[in-house]
Amino acid sequence: MRSYVLFLALLQLLGCSGIPLHNPELQSMADRGLVAALAEVNSVYAVNHLYRVTQGSVTRVISTGLNTFDLLMVFDIKETECLKASGNDPQTCPFRPGFFVPSLSCSSRVRTSATSTQVVFLKCGGSSSSSSSSEESSEEKFPRGRHQLNMPSVNRGCKAR
C-alpha cells in the first residue's frame, strides 16, 4: 500500500511536467476517459455530423478512492464527414474538408475505475467556425450524472502549461 501511495504521488508530480507517463494502466484509463468525453460531446454538441478528437491531454490525475481516479482532461475536436445517425466510431471518420469546419476546445472531468468510466463534467467552447450563431460560439457547461461508458482507445498526451 505504501508503494502504491508513493507511486500516485510521483504521478501527480510528473503529471504535466513534460515527462511522458508510460504507465499502461493510467494510459488505459485516460483512453477510456477521453472516448467517454467524446461520446458525451457528440451527444450534446453534434447536430448533423460527429466530432473527432484532434489532440488531447490529461492535465491532472486525482485519486478519489481505491483504484478510482478523476482525470482532468483538455482536448480539441473537429467535425467529421460521418453523420451523427451513422453509429460510426468518430475516431475512424475523416475530418470534413475546408477552412470553415466547426471545431471546439473542451475540458472535462472523468471518473474512472477498473470497471467503469463516468463523465462528471464537460465544457466546450471557442468555435472556430465561420458561422456567428450563438449556438456554435457560446460556451456551455454540462455537469453530468452517472453514465457507464466503455469505449475503444484514442491518443492523448500531456500538454505543457
PDB file of C-alpha atoms in Angstrom:
ATOM      1  CA  MET A   1       0.000   0.000   0.000  1.00  0.00           C
ATOM      2  CA  ARG A   2       2.841   2.376   0.861  1.00  0.00           C
ATOM      3  CA  SER A   3       4.480   1.905  -2.535  1.00  0.00           C
ATOM      4  CA  TYR A   4       1.112   2.467  -4.224  1.00  0.00           C
ATOM      5  CA  VAL A   5       0.713   5.839  -2.455  1.00  0.00           C
ATOM      6  CA  LEU A   6       4.268   6.817  -3.403  1.00  0.00           C
ATOM      7  CA  PHE A   7       3.546   5.829  -6.996  1.00  0.00           C
ATOM      8  CA  LEU A   8       0.425   8.053  -7.050  1.00  0.00           C
ATOM      9  CA  ALA A   9       2.425  10.935  -5.572  1.00  0.00           C
ATOM     10  CA  LEU A  10       5.012  10.504  -8.329  1.00  0.00           C
ATOM     11  CA  LEU A  11       2.263  10.509 -10.966  1.00  0.00           C
ATOM     12  CA  GLN A  12       0.891  13.758  -9.554  1.00  0.00           C
ATOM     13  CA  LEU A  13       4.358  15.323  -9.556  1.00  0.00           C
ATOM     14  CA  LEU A  14       5.239  14.262 -13.096  1.00  0.00           C
ATOM     15  CA  GLY A  15       1.709  14.568 -14.485  1.00  0.00           C
ATOM     16  CA  CYS A  16       2.300  17.655 -16.612  1.00  0.00           C
ATOM     17  CA  SER A  17       5.970  18.326 -16.192  1.00  0.00           C
ATOM     18  CA  GLY A  18       6.565  17.467 -19.837  1.00  0.00           C
ATOM     19  CA  ILE A  19       7.753  13.969 -18.991  1.00  0.00           C
ATOM     20  CA  PRO A  20       5.553  11.403 -20.739  1.00  0.00           C
ATOM     21  CA  LEU A  21       3.939   8.832 -18.471  1.00  0.00           C
ATOM     22  CA  HIS A  22       4.356   5.253 -19.631  1.00  0.00           C
ATOM     23  CA  ASN A  23       2.004   3.547 -17.219  1.00  0.00           C
ATOM     24  CA  PRO A  24      -0.251   1.155 -19.172  1.00  0.00           C
ATOM     25  CA  GLU A  25      -2.984   1.250 -16.514  1.00  0.00           C
ATOM     26  CA  LEU A  26      -3.097   5.056 -16.434  1.00  0.00           C
ATOM     27  CA  GLN A  27      -2.911   5.171 -20.218  1.00  0.00           C
ATOM     28  CA  SER A  28      -5.869   2.810 -20.484  1.00  0.00           C
ATOM     29  CA  MET A  29      -7.915   4.918 -18.047  1.00  0.00           C
ATOM     30  CA  ALA A  30      -7.035   8.106 -19.951  1.00  0.00           C
ATOM     31  CA  ASP A  31      -8.030   6.488 -23.258  1.00  0.00           C
ATOM     32  CA  ARG A  32     -11.378   5.349 -21.853  1.00  0.00           C
ATOM     33  CA  GLY A  33     -11.940   8.761 -20.271  1.00  0.00           C
ATOM     34  CA  LEU A  34     -11.250  10.661 -23.478  1.00  0.00           C
ATOM     35  CA  VAL A  35     -13.506   8.402 -25.523  1.00  0.00           C
ATOM     36  CA  ALA A  36     -16.292   8.737 -22.938  1.00  0.00           C
ATOM     37  CA  ALA A  37     -15.933  12.527 -23.027  1.00  0.00           C
ATOM     38  CA  LEU A  38     -16.028  12.465 -26.843  1.00  0.00           C
ATOM     39  CA  ALA A  39     -19.206  10.370 -26.766  1.00  0.00           C
ATOM     40  CA  GLU A  40     -20.758  12.952 -24.445  1.00  0.00           C
ATOM     41  CA  VAL A  41     -19.629  15.792 -26.727  1.00  0.00           C
ATOM     42  CA  ASN A  42     -21.225  14.071 -29.712  1.00  0.00           C
ATOM     43  CA  SER A  43     -24.488  13.533 -27.842  1.00  0.00           C
ATOM     44  CA  VAL A  44     -24.644  17.191 -26.708  1.00  0.00           C
ATOM     45  CA  TYR A  45     -22.951  19.275 -29.444  1.00  0.00           C
ATOM     46  CA  ALA A  46     -23.165  17.301 -32.693  1.00  0.00           C
ATOM     47  CA  VAL A  47     -26.070  18.361 -34.873  1.00  0.00           C
ATOM     48  CA  ASN A  48     -25.612  16.532 -38.191  1.00  0.00           C
ATOM     49  CA  HIS A  49     -22.004  15.276 -38.116  1.00  0.00           C
ATOM     50  CA  LEU A  50     -19.876  13.641 -35.429  1.00  0.00           C
ATOM     51  CA  TYR A  51     -16.879  15.334 -33.836  1.00  0.00           C
ATOM     52  CA  ARG A  52     -13.441  13.718 -33.585  1.00  0.00           C
ATOM     53  CA  VAL A  53     -10.530  14.483 -31.251  1.00  0.00           C
ATOM     54  CA  THR A  54      -7.630  16.338 -32.885  1.00  0.00           C
ATOM     55  CA  GLN A  55      -5.468  16.495 -29.750  1.00  0.00           C
ATOM     56  CA  GLY A  56      -5.936  15.862 -26.075  1.00  0.00           C
ATOM     57  CA  SER A  57      -4.124  15.670 -22.775  1.00  0.00           C
ATOM     58  CA  VAL A  58      -4.621  14.687 -19.175  1.00  0.00           C
ATOM     59  CA  THR A  59      -3.822  17.742 -17.076  1.00  0.00           C
ATOM     60  CA  ARG A  60      -4.307  16.183 -13.656  1.00  0.00           C
ATOM     61  CA  VAL A  61      -4.976  12.816 -12.018  1.00  0.00           C
ATOM     62  CA  ILE A  62      -6.884  12.885  -8.712  1.00  0.00           C
ATOM     63  CA  SER A  63      -7.281   9.765  -6.583  1.00  0.00           C
ATOM     64  CA  THR A  64     -10.867   9.594  -5.274  1.00  0.00           C
ATOM     65  CA  GLY A  65     -10.738   6.154  -3.702  1.00  0.00           C
ATOM     66  CA  LEU A  66      -9.214   2.740  -4.016  1.00  0.00           C
ATOM     67  CA  ASN A  67      -8.494   2.230  -7.742  1.00  0.00           C
ATOM     68  CA  THR A  68     -10.781   5.144  -8.671  1.00  0.00           C
ATOM     69  CA  PHE A  69      -9.410   8.318 -10.236  1.00  0.00           C
ATOM     70  CA  ASP A  70     -10.735  11.575 -11.596  1.00  0.00           C
ATOM     71  CA  LEU A  71      -8.935  12.631 -14.763  1.00  0.00           C
ATOM     72  CA  LEU A  72      -8.951  16.310 -15.677  1.00  0.00           C
ATOM     73  CA  MET A  73      -8.588  16.488 -19.442  1.00  0.00           C
ATOM     74  CA  VAL A  74      -8.441  19.105 -22.173  1.00  0.00           C
ATOM     75  CA  PHE A  75      -8.953  18.264 -25.828  1.00  0.00           C
ATOM     76  CA  ASP A  76      -9.771  19.817 -29.183  1.00  0.00           C
ATOM     77  CA  ILE A  77     -12.380  18.419 -31.549  1.00  0.00           C
ATOM     78  CA  LYS A  78     -13.304  18.972 -35.187  1.00  0.00           C
ATOM     79  CA  GLU A  79     -16.351  17.950 -37.221  1.00  0.00           C
ATOM     80  CA  THR A  80     -16.082  14.799 -39.361  1.00  0.00           C
ATOM     81  CA  GLU A  81     -17.791  13.592 -42.524  1.00  0.00           C
ATOM     82  CA  CYS A  82     -19.711  10.879 -40.598  1.00  0.00           C
ATOM     83  CA  LEU A  83     -23.342  11.610 -39.904  1.00  0.00           C
ATOM     84  CA  LYS A  84     -24.440  11.577 -36.283  1.00  0.00           C
ATOM     85  CA  ALA A  85     -27.052   8.906 -37.027  1.00  0.00           C
ATOM     86  CA  SER A  86     -24.497   6.614 -38.722  1.00  0.00           C
ATOM     87  CA  GLY A  87     -23.368   4.942 -35.494  1.00  0.00           C
ATOM     88  CA  ASN A  88     -19.730   5.035 -36.687  1.00  0.00           C
ATOM     89  CA  ASP A  89     -16.784   5.356 -34.303  1.00  0.00           C
ATOM     90  CA  PRO A  90     -15.897   9.068 -34.627  1.00  0.00           C
ATOM     91  CA  GLN A  91     -12.159   8.364 -34.363  1.00  0.00           C
ATOM     92  CA  THR A  92     -12.327   6.385 -37.627  1.00  0.00           C
ATOM     93  CA  CYS A  93     -14.173   9.126 -39.535  1.00  0.00           C
ATOM     94  CA  PRO A  94     -12.274  11.521 -41.816  1.00  0.00           C
ATOM     95  CA  PHE A  95     -12.416  15.214 -40.963  1.00  0.00           C
ATOM     96  CA  ARG A  96     -14.652  17.382 -43.107  1.00  0.00           C
ATOM     97  CA  PRO A  97     -12.547  19.293 -45.644  1.00  0.00           C
ATOM     98  CA  GLY A  98     -12.477  23.061 -45.769  1.00  0.00           C
ATOM     99  CA  PHE A  99     -11.348  26.023 -43.749  1.00  0.00           C
ATOM    100  CA  PHE A 100     -14.649  26.767 -42.005  1.00  0.00           C
ATOM    101  CA  VAL A 101     -15.279  23.359 -40.442  1.00  0.00           C
ATOM    102  CA  PRO A 102     -16.602  23.669 -36.861  1.00  0.00           C
ATOM    103  CA  SER A 103     -14.078  22.911 -34.123  1.00  0.00           C
ATOM    104  CA  LEU A 104     -14.186  23.319 -30.345  1.00  0.00           C
ATOM    105  CA  SER A 105     -11.878  23.228 -27.347  1.00  0.00           C
ATOM    106  CA  CYS A 106     -13.186  21.157 -24.461  1.00  0.00           C
ATOM    107  CA  SER A 107     -12.326  20.350 -20.876  1.00  0.00           C
ATOM    108  CA  SER A 108     -13.766  17.534 -18.815  1.00  0.00           C
ATOM    109  CA  ARG A 109     -13.547  15.672 -15.542  1.00  0.00           C
ATOM    110  CA  VAL A 110     -13.958  11.934 -15.962  1.00  0.00           C
ATOM    111  CA  ARG A 111     -14.140   9.406 -13.105  1.00  0.00           C
ATOM    112  CA  THR A 112     -12.544   6.083 -13.983  1.00  0.00           C
ATOM    113  CA  SER A 113     -12.134   2.757 -12.253  1.00  0.00           C
ATOM    114  CA  ALA A 114     -11.262  -0.715 -13.453  1.00  0.00           C
ATOM    115  CA  THR A 115     -14.875  -1.392 -14.447  1.00  0.00           C
ATOM    116  CA  SER A 116     -16.481   1.951 -15.310  1.00  0.00           C
ATOM    117  CA  THR A 117     -15.965   5.365 -16.843  1.00  0.00           C
ATOM    118  CA  GLN A 118     -18.240   8.285 -15.976  1.00  0.00           C
ATOM    119  CA  VAL A 119     -18.252  11.845 -17.346  1.00  0.00           C
ATOM    120  CA  VAL A 120     -18.655  14.104 -14.300  1.00  0.00           C
ATOM    121  CA  PHE A 121     -18.211  17.481 -16.016  1.00  0.00           C
ATOM    122  CA  LEU A 122     -17.899  18.673 -19.605  1.00  0.00           C
ATOM    123  CA  LYS A 123     -17.364  22.162 -21.022  1.00  0.00           C
ATOM    124  CA  CYS A 124     -16.751  23.057 -24.665  1.00  0.00           C
ATOM    125  CA  GLY A 125     -16.439  26.403 -26.383  1.00  0.00           C
ATOM    126  CA  GLY A 126     -14.387  28.535 -28.706  1.00  0.00           C
ATOM    127  CA  SER A 127     -15.854  27.573 -32.058  1.00  0.00           C
ATOM    128  CA  SER A 128     -13.605  28.439 -34.990  1.00  0.00           C
ATOM    129  CA  SER A 129     -16.440  28.098 -37.493  1.00  0.00           C
ATOM    130  CA  SER A 130     -17.266  30.976 -39.820  1.00  0.00           C
ATOM    131  CA  SER A 131     -20.818  30.907 -38.502  1.00  0.00           C
ATOM    132  CA  SER A 132     -21.676  33.551 -35.952  1.00  0.00           C
ATOM    133  CA  SER A 133     -24.671  31.775 -34.483  1.00  0.00           C
ATOM    134  CA  SER A 134     -24.854  31.866 -30.712  1.00  0.00           C
ATOM    135  CA  GLU A 135     -25.288  28.079 -30.642  1.00  0.00           C
ATOM    136  CA  GLU A 136     -21.832  27.451 -32.081  1.00  0.00           C
ATOM    137  CA  SER A 137     -19.961  30.334 -30.499  1.00  0.00           C
ATOM    138  CA  SER A 138     -21.313  30.097 -26.969  1.00  0.00           C
ATOM    139  CA  GLU A 139     -19.582  28.243 -24.195  1.00  0.00           C
ATOM    140  CA  GLU A 140     -21.776  25.767 -22.348  1.00  0.00           C
ATOM    141  CA  LYS A 141     -21.292  23.717 -19.212  1.00  0.00           C
ATOM    142  CA  PHE A 142     -22.852  20.317 -18.669  1.00  0.00           C
ATOM    143  CA  PRO A 143     -22.423  18.680 -15.277  1.00  0.00           C
ATOM    144  CA  ARG A 144     -23.222  15.027 -15.754  1.00  0.00           C
ATOM    145  CA  GLY A 145     -24.841  12.342 -13.667  1.00  0.00           C
ATOM    146  CA  ARG A 146     -23.746   8.714 -13.673  1.00  0.00           C
ATOM    147  CA  HIS A 147     -23.053   7.247 -17.091  1.00  0.00           C
ATOM    148  CA  GLN A 148     -21.395   3.873 -17.563  1.00  0.00           C
ATOM    149  CA  LEU A 149     -19.334   4.038 -20.748  1.00  0.00           C
ATOM    150  CA  ASN A 150     -16.764   1.595 -22.105  1.00  0.00           C
ATOM    151  CA  MET A 151     -15.240   2.616 -25.422  1.00  0.00           C
ATOM    152  CA  PRO A 152     -12.117   1.956 -27.555  1.00  0.00           C
ATOM    153  CA  SER A 153      -8.912   3.946 -27.148  1.00  0.00           C
ATOM    154  CA  VAL A 154      -7.695   7.191 -28.726  1.00  0.00           C
ATOM    155  CA  ASN A 155      -4.447   9.146 -28.487  1.00  0.00           C
ATOM    156  CA  ARG A 156      -3.659  11.655 -25.784  1.00  0.00           C
ATOM    157  CA  GLY A 157      -0.552  13.316 -24.326  1.00  0.00           C
ATOM    158  CA  CYS A 158       0.429  15.814 -21.670  1.00  0.00           C
ATOM    159  CA  LYS A 159       0.419  19.479 -22.687  1.00  0.00           C
ATOM    160  CA  ALA A 160       2.856  21.883 -21.093  1.00  0.00           C
ATOM    161  CA  ARG A 161       1.074  24.771 -19.420  1.00  0.00           C
TER     162      ARG A 161
END
